[in-house]
PDB file of C-alpha atoms and ligand atoms in Angstrom:
ATOM      1  CA  MET A   1      -2.371  -8.055  14.805  1.00 78.00           C
ATOM      2  CA  SER A   2      -3.329  -7.090  11.303  1.00 91.00           C
ATOM      3  CA  LEU A   3      -1.769  -6.523   7.914  1.00 96.00           C
ATOM      4  CA  LEU A   4      -1.512  -2.873   6.938  1.00 98.00           C
ATOM      5  CA  PRO A   5      -1.694  -1.582   3.355  1.00 97.00           C
ATOM      6  CA  ILE A   6       1.704  -0.367   2.100  1.00 98.00           C
ATOM      7  CA  ILE A   7       1.571   2.900   0.161  1.00 98.00           C
ATOM      8  CA  GLU A   8       3.481   3.149  -3.129  1.00 97.00           C
ATOM      9  CA  VAL A   9       4.984   5.839  -5.336  1.00 97.00           C
ATOM     10  CA  PRO A  10       3.873   8.411  -6.357  1.00 96.00           C
ATOM     11  CA  ASP A  11       1.840   8.755  -3.108  1.00 97.00           C
ATOM     12  CA  PRO A  12       2.762  12.261  -1.817  1.00 98.00           C
ATOM     13  CA  LEU A  13       2.811  10.992   1.788  1.00 98.00           C
ATOM     14  CA  LEU A  14       6.097   9.209   0.943  1.00 98.00           C
ATOM     15  CA  ARG A  15       7.576  12.719   0.553  1.00 98.00           C
ATOM     16  CA  ALA A  16       6.436  13.907   3.998  1.00 98.00           C
ATOM     17  CA  GLN A  17       8.751  14.618   6.933  1.00 98.00           C
ATOM     18  CA  SER A  18       7.680  12.191   9.659  1.00 98.00           C
ATOM     19  CA  ALA A  19       7.018  13.682  13.107  1.00 98.00           C
ATOM     20  CA  PRO A  20       8.727  12.384  16.275  1.00 98.00           C
ATOM     21  CA  VAL A  21       7.060   9.671  18.351  1.00 98.00           C
ATOM     22  CA  GLU A  22       6.171  11.478  21.575  1.00 97.00           C
ATOM     23  CA  SER A  23       5.450   8.540  23.864  1.00 95.00           C
ATOM     24  CA  LEU A  24       5.279   4.769  23.722  1.00 97.00           C
ATOM     25  CA  THR A  25       1.523   4.309  23.961  1.00 97.00           C
ATOM     26  CA  ASP A  26      -0.441   1.081  23.417  1.00 97.00           C
ATOM     27  CA  ALA A  27      -1.276   2.426  19.961  1.00 97.00           C
ATOM     28  CA  VAL A  28       2.443   2.640  19.129  1.00 98.00           C
ATOM     29  CA  ALA A  29       3.017  -0.917  20.435  1.00 98.00           C
ATOM     30  CA  ARG A  30       0.128  -2.143  18.264  1.00 97.00           C
ATOM     31  CA  LEU A  31       1.518  -0.260  15.260  1.00 98.00           C
ATOM     32  CA  ILE A  32       4.939  -1.916  15.763  1.00 98.00           C
ATOM     33  CA  ALA A  33       3.358  -5.395  15.943  1.00 98.00           C
ATOM     34  CA  ASP A  34       1.267  -4.719  12.829  1.00 98.00           C
ATOM     35  CA  MET A  35       4.298  -3.366  10.981  1.00 98.00           C
ATOM     36  CA  PHE A  36       6.269  -6.565  11.708  1.00 97.00           C
ATOM     37  CA  GLU A  37       3.415  -8.726  10.470  1.00 97.00           C
ATOM     38  CA  THR A  38       3.113  -6.572   7.336  1.00 98.00           C
ATOM     39  CA  MET A  39       6.881  -6.617   6.671  1.00 97.00           C
ATOM     40  CA  TYR A  40       7.242 -10.400   7.097  1.00 95.00           C
ATOM     41  CA  GLU A  41       4.237 -10.991   4.848  1.00 96.00           C
ATOM     42  CA  ALA A  42       5.405  -8.602   2.089  1.00 96.00           C
ATOM     43  CA  PRO A  43       8.198  -9.907   2.424  1.00 94.00           C
ATOM     44  CA  GLY A  44      10.773  -7.235   3.229  1.00 96.00           C
ATOM     45  CA  ILE A  45      13.678  -6.613   5.595  1.00 96.00           C
ATOM     46  CA  GLY A  46      12.827  -3.042   6.630  1.00 98.00           C
ATOM     47  CA  LEU A  47       9.726  -0.871   6.940  1.00 98.00           C
ATOM     48  CA  ALA A  48       9.187   2.739   8.006  1.00 98.00           C
ATOM     49  CA  ALA A  49       5.876   3.787   9.598  1.00 98.00           C
ATOM     50  CA  VAL A  50       5.217   6.284   6.805  1.00 98.00           C
ATOM     51  CA  GLN A  51       5.054   3.357   4.359  1.00 98.00           C
ATOM     52  CA  VAL A  52       1.900   2.218   6.145  1.00 98.00           C
ATOM     53  CA  ALA A  53       0.610   5.815   6.024  1.00 98.00           C
ATOM     54  CA  VAL A  54       1.657   6.767   9.584  1.00 98.00           C
ATOM     55  CA  PRO A  55       4.165   9.637   9.226  1.00 98.00           C
ATOM     56  CA  ARG A  56       5.965   9.084  12.556  1.00 98.00           C
ATOM     57  CA  ARG A  57       9.697   8.592  13.159  1.00 98.00           C
ATOM     58  CA  LEU A  58       9.542   4.854  13.686  1.00 98.00           C
ATOM     59  CA  LEU A  59      11.059   2.029  11.654  1.00 98.00           C
ATOM     60  CA  ILE A  60      11.628  -1.686  11.948  1.00 98.00           C
ATOM     61  CA  ILE A  61      14.310  -3.954  10.511  1.00 98.00           C
ATOM     62  CA  ASP A  62      14.757  -7.724  10.429  1.00 97.00           C
ATOM     63  CA  LEU A  63      17.367  -9.013   8.000  1.00 94.00           C
ATOM     64  CA  GLN A  64      16.026 -12.575   8.453  1.00 89.00           C
ATOM     65  CA  ASP A  65      19.453 -13.929   7.540  1.00 80.00           C
ATOM     66  CA  PRO A  66      18.803 -17.227   5.783  1.00 71.00           C
ATOM     67  CA  GLU A  67      22.376 -18.469   6.264  1.00 66.00           C
ATOM     68  CA  GLU A  68      22.236 -18.716  10.021  1.00 60.00           C
ATOM     69  CA  GLU A  69      20.130 -21.842  10.270  1.00 60.00           C
ATOM     70  CA  ASP A  70      18.963 -24.655   8.026  1.00 67.00           C
ATOM     71  CA  GLY A  71      16.042 -23.485   5.913  1.00 68.00           C
ATOM     72  CA  GLU A  72      13.985 -21.164   8.103  1.00 74.00           C
ATOM     73  CA  PRO A  73      15.354 -17.623   8.347  1.00 76.00           C
ATOM     74  CA  VAL A  74      16.201 -16.567  11.883  1.00 82.00           C
ATOM     75  CA  LYS A  75      13.940 -13.726  13.060  1.00 86.00           C
ATOM     76  CA  ARG A  76      15.851 -10.921  14.725  1.00 92.00           C
ATOM     77  CA  PRO A  77      13.487  -7.946  15.015  1.00 96.00           C
ATOM     78  CA  HIS A  78      14.918  -4.456  15.581  1.00 97.00           C
ATOM     79  CA  VAL A  79      12.790  -1.416  16.466  1.00 98.00           C
ATOM     80  CA  PHE A  80      14.152   2.113  15.986  1.00 98.00           C
ATOM     81  CA  ILE A  81      12.099   4.951  17.466  1.00 98.00           C
ATOM     82  CA  ASN A  82      13.167   8.543  16.638  1.00 98.00           C
ATOM     83  CA  PRO A  83      16.426   7.236  15.097  1.00 98.00           C
ATOM     84  CA  GLU A  84      19.207   9.597  14.141  1.00 98.00           C
ATOM     85  CA  ILE A  85      22.347   8.792  12.201  1.00 98.00           C
ATOM     86  CA  VAL A  86      25.138  10.712  13.905  1.00 98.00           C
ATOM     87  CA  GLU A  87      28.264   9.464  12.084  1.00 98.00           C
ATOM     88  CA  TRP A  88      28.979   8.215   8.568  1.00 98.00           C
ATOM     89  CA  SER A  89      32.134   6.443   7.378  1.00 98.00           C
ATOM     90  CA  ASP A  90      34.158   7.999   4.541  1.00 98.00           C
ATOM     91  CA  THR A  91      34.271   4.649   2.801  1.00 98.00           C
ATOM     92  CA  THR A  92      31.271   3.663   0.704  1.00 98.00           C
ATOM     93  CA  LYS A  93      29.721   0.480  -0.584  1.00 96.00           C
ATOM     94  CA  ILE A  94      27.288  -0.325  -3.407  1.00 97.00           C
ATOM     95  CA  TYR A  95      24.221  -2.477  -2.768  1.00 97.00           C
ATOM     96  CA  ASN A  96      21.358  -3.464  -5.033  1.00 97.00           C
ATOM     97  CA  GLU A  97      18.385  -1.854  -3.236  1.00 97.00           C
ATOM     98  CA  GLY A  98      14.659  -2.287  -3.520  1.00 97.00           C
ATOM     99  CA  CYS A  99      11.710  -0.848  -1.587  1.00 98.00           C
ATOM    100  CA  LEU A 100       8.250  -2.131  -0.643  1.00 98.00           C
ATOM    101  CA  SER A 101       6.831   1.245  -1.754  1.00 98.00           C
ATOM    102  CA  ILE A 102       8.498   0.895  -5.189  1.00 98.00           C
ATOM    103  CA  PRO A 103       7.586  -2.736  -5.965  1.00 96.00           C
ATOM    104  CA  ASP A 104       9.763  -4.866  -8.268  1.00 95.00           C
ATOM    105  CA  GLN A 105      12.273  -2.087  -9.001  1.00 96.00           C
ATOM    106  CA  TYR A 106      15.932  -2.375  -7.998  1.00 96.00           C
ATOM    107  CA  ALA A 107      18.995  -0.188  -8.427  1.00 96.00           C
ATOM    108  CA  GLU A 108      22.627  -0.121  -7.358  1.00 96.00           C
ATOM    109  CA  ILE A 109      22.965   2.592  -4.726  1.00 97.00           C
ATOM    110  CA  GLU A 110      26.209   3.838  -3.182  1.00 97.00           C
ATOM    111  CA  ARG A 111      26.114   4.750   0.519  1.00 97.00           C
ATOM    112  CA  PRO A 112      28.542   5.121   3.412  1.00 98.00           C
ATOM    113  CA  ASP A 113      29.751   1.724   4.521  1.00 97.00           C
ATOM    114  CA  ARG A 114      29.300   2.168   8.269  1.00 98.00           C
ATOM    115  CA  VAL A 115      27.105   4.443  10.380  1.00 98.00           C
ATOM    116  CA  ARG A 116      26.645   5.253  14.051  1.00 98.00           C
ATOM    117  CA  ALA A 117      23.059   5.816  15.176  1.00 98.00           C
ATOM    118  CA  ARG A 118      21.100   6.888  18.252  1.00 98.00           C
ATOM    119  CA  TRP A 119      17.508   5.827  18.836  1.00 98.00           C
ATOM    120  CA  THR A 120      14.978   4.735  21.431  1.00 98.00           C
ATOM    121  CA  ASP A 121      14.035   1.067  21.585  1.00 97.00           C
ATOM    122  CA  GLU A 122      10.539  -0.409  21.999  1.00 96.00           C
ATOM    123  CA  LYS A 123      10.932  -0.370  25.793  1.00 96.00           C
ATOM    124  CA  GLY A 124      11.699   3.347  25.775  1.00 96.00           C
ATOM    125  CA  LYS A 125      15.417   2.853  26.422  1.00 97.00           C
ATOM    126  CA  PRO A 126      17.862   5.229  24.690  1.00 98.00           C
ATOM    127  CA  ARG A 127      20.346   3.282  22.556  1.00 98.00           C
ATOM    128  CA  GLU A 128      23.436   3.961  20.499  1.00 98.00           C
ATOM    129  CA  GLY A 129      25.225   1.619  18.122  1.00 98.00           C
ATOM    130  CA  ASP A 130      27.457   1.106  15.095  1.00 98.00           C
ATOM    131  CA  PHE A 131      26.237  -0.689  12.012  1.00 97.00           C
ATOM    132  CA  ASP A 132      27.880  -2.082   8.902  1.00 97.00           C
ATOM    133  CA  GLY A 133      26.993  -4.305   5.950  1.00 96.00           C
ATOM    134  CA  LEU A 134      23.345  -4.818   5.053  1.00 96.00           C
ATOM    135  CA  MET A 135      22.186  -3.509   8.449  1.00 97.00           C
ATOM    136  CA  SER A 136      23.873  -0.164   7.718  1.00 98.00           C
ATOM    137  CA  VAL A 137      22.313   0.020   4.226  1.00 98.00           C
ATOM    138  CA  CYS A 138      18.875  -0.854   5.540  1.00 98.00           C
ATOM    139  CA  LEU A 139      19.048   1.647   8.406  1.00 98.00           C
ATOM    140  CA  GLN A 140      20.109   4.460   6.054  1.00 98.00           C
ATOM    141  CA  HIS A 141      17.356   3.532   3.564  1.00 98.00           C
ATOM    142  CA  GLU A 142      14.686   3.511   6.310  1.00 98.00           C
ATOM    143  CA  VAL A 143      15.875   6.735   7.985  1.00 98.00           C
ATOM    144  CA  ASP A 144      15.660   8.351   4.528  1.00 98.00           C
ATOM    145  CA  HIS A 145      11.952   7.406   4.479  1.00 98.00           C
ATOM    146  CA  LEU A 146      11.415   9.402   7.685  1.00 98.00           C
ATOM    147  CA  ASN A 147      12.758  12.445   5.807  1.00 98.00           C
ATOM    148  CA  GLY A 148      10.681  11.867   2.675  1.00 98.00           C
ATOM    149  CA  VAL A 149      13.655  10.513   0.722  1.00 98.00           C
ATOM    150  CA  LEU A 150      13.476   7.385  -1.485  1.00 98.00           C
ATOM    151  CA  PHE A 151      16.343   5.275  -2.833  1.00 98.00           C
ATOM    152  CA  ILE A 152      15.459   6.359  -6.377  1.00 97.00           C
ATOM    153  CA  ASP A 153      16.430   9.924  -5.373  1.00 97.00           C
ATOM    154  CA  HIS A 154      20.034   8.689  -5.638  1.00 94.00           C
ATOM    155  CA  LEU A 155      19.449   8.046  -9.351  1.00 95.00           C
ATOM    156  CA  SER A 156      19.314  10.562 -12.190  1.00 96.00           C
ATOM    157  CA  ARG A 157      16.009  12.388 -12.693  1.00 96.00           C
ATOM    158  CA  LEU A 158      15.462  10.489 -15.943  1.00 96.00           C
ATOM    159  CA  LYS A 159      15.942   7.071 -14.351  1.00 96.00           C
ATOM    160  CA  ARG A 160      13.833   8.036 -11.336  1.00 96.00           C
ATOM    161  CA  ASP A 161      10.889   9.140 -13.483  1.00 96.00           C
ATOM    162  CA  MET A 162      11.175   5.938 -15.508  1.00 96.00           C
ATOM    163  CA  VAL A 163      11.016   3.776 -12.366  1.00 96.00           C
ATOM    164  CA  VAL A 164       7.923   5.609 -11.070  1.00 96.00           C
ATOM    165  CA  ARG A 165       6.205   5.279 -14.462  1.00 97.00           C
ATOM    166  CA  LYS A 166       6.906   1.522 -14.460  1.00 97.00           C
ATOM    167  CA  VAL A 167       5.395   1.115 -10.975  1.00 96.00           C
ATOM    168  CA  VAL A 168       2.285   3.118 -11.917  1.00 96.00           C
ATOM    169  CA  LYS A 169       1.836   1.123 -15.128  1.00 96.00           C
ATOM    170  CA  ALA A 170       2.273  -2.235 -13.345  1.00 94.00           C
ATOM    171  CA  ARG A 171      -0.332  -1.191 -10.757  1.00 94.00           C
ATOM    172  CA  ARG A 172      -2.752  -0.083 -13.489  1.00 93.00           C
ATOM    173  CA  ASP A 173      -2.268  -3.425 -15.301  1.00 92.00           C
ATOM    174  CA  ARG A 174      -2.934  -5.292 -12.043  1.00 90.00           C
ATOM    175  CA  GLU A 175      -6.122  -3.309 -11.424  1.00 88.00           C
ATOM    176  CA  LYS A 176      -7.303  -3.861 -14.976  1.00 88.00           C
ATOM    177  CA  ALA A 177      -6.640  -7.582 -14.750  1.00 86.00           C
ATOM    178  CA  ALA A 178      -8.752  -7.784 -11.608  1.00 72.00           C
ATOM    179  CA  ILE A 179     -11.898  -6.628 -13.440  1.00 69.00           C
ATOM    180  CA  LEU A 180     -11.820  -9.454 -16.010  1.00 63.00           C
TER     181      LEU A 180
HETATM  182 ZN1   ZN B 201      11.928   1.648   1.290  1.00 94.58          ZN
END
């Protein structure tokens, strides 16, 4: 396994439509393993393949709920291949969202509370399920990535541009600091 570089805004690849995963090859299995290692290291709770510069319809989620056991978060990895959200609740909920491709920036985003999704799991089995709470938020956020949509697109144009400028400036400052 290896850590993969995570691309950040304003990388145009983040705006690409990801293509379906055609078959579960060894390369896809390796990508999934590398994505988990990268996500846990970051750390994050969700990661879409396009964020590691592979524009395929594949995403992983692990909420790593810290309340379930003493100290160490419980790992509960979920793999969604070619996921589709097929139903949205009328009720909505607001969560403070962040994104590994938009480091250190957070915003309150309103989304449907519950969703129903269809996907293929890592063994190639077709699955269907209902999600609520943080799992629902995370799944919607990650499926957006597959369609080139970022959580900042839910903000006003002014706020969105400000967030991107902040990320670019922080990255430039980091790069500058490294030369000293
Ligand atoms: Zn994200």
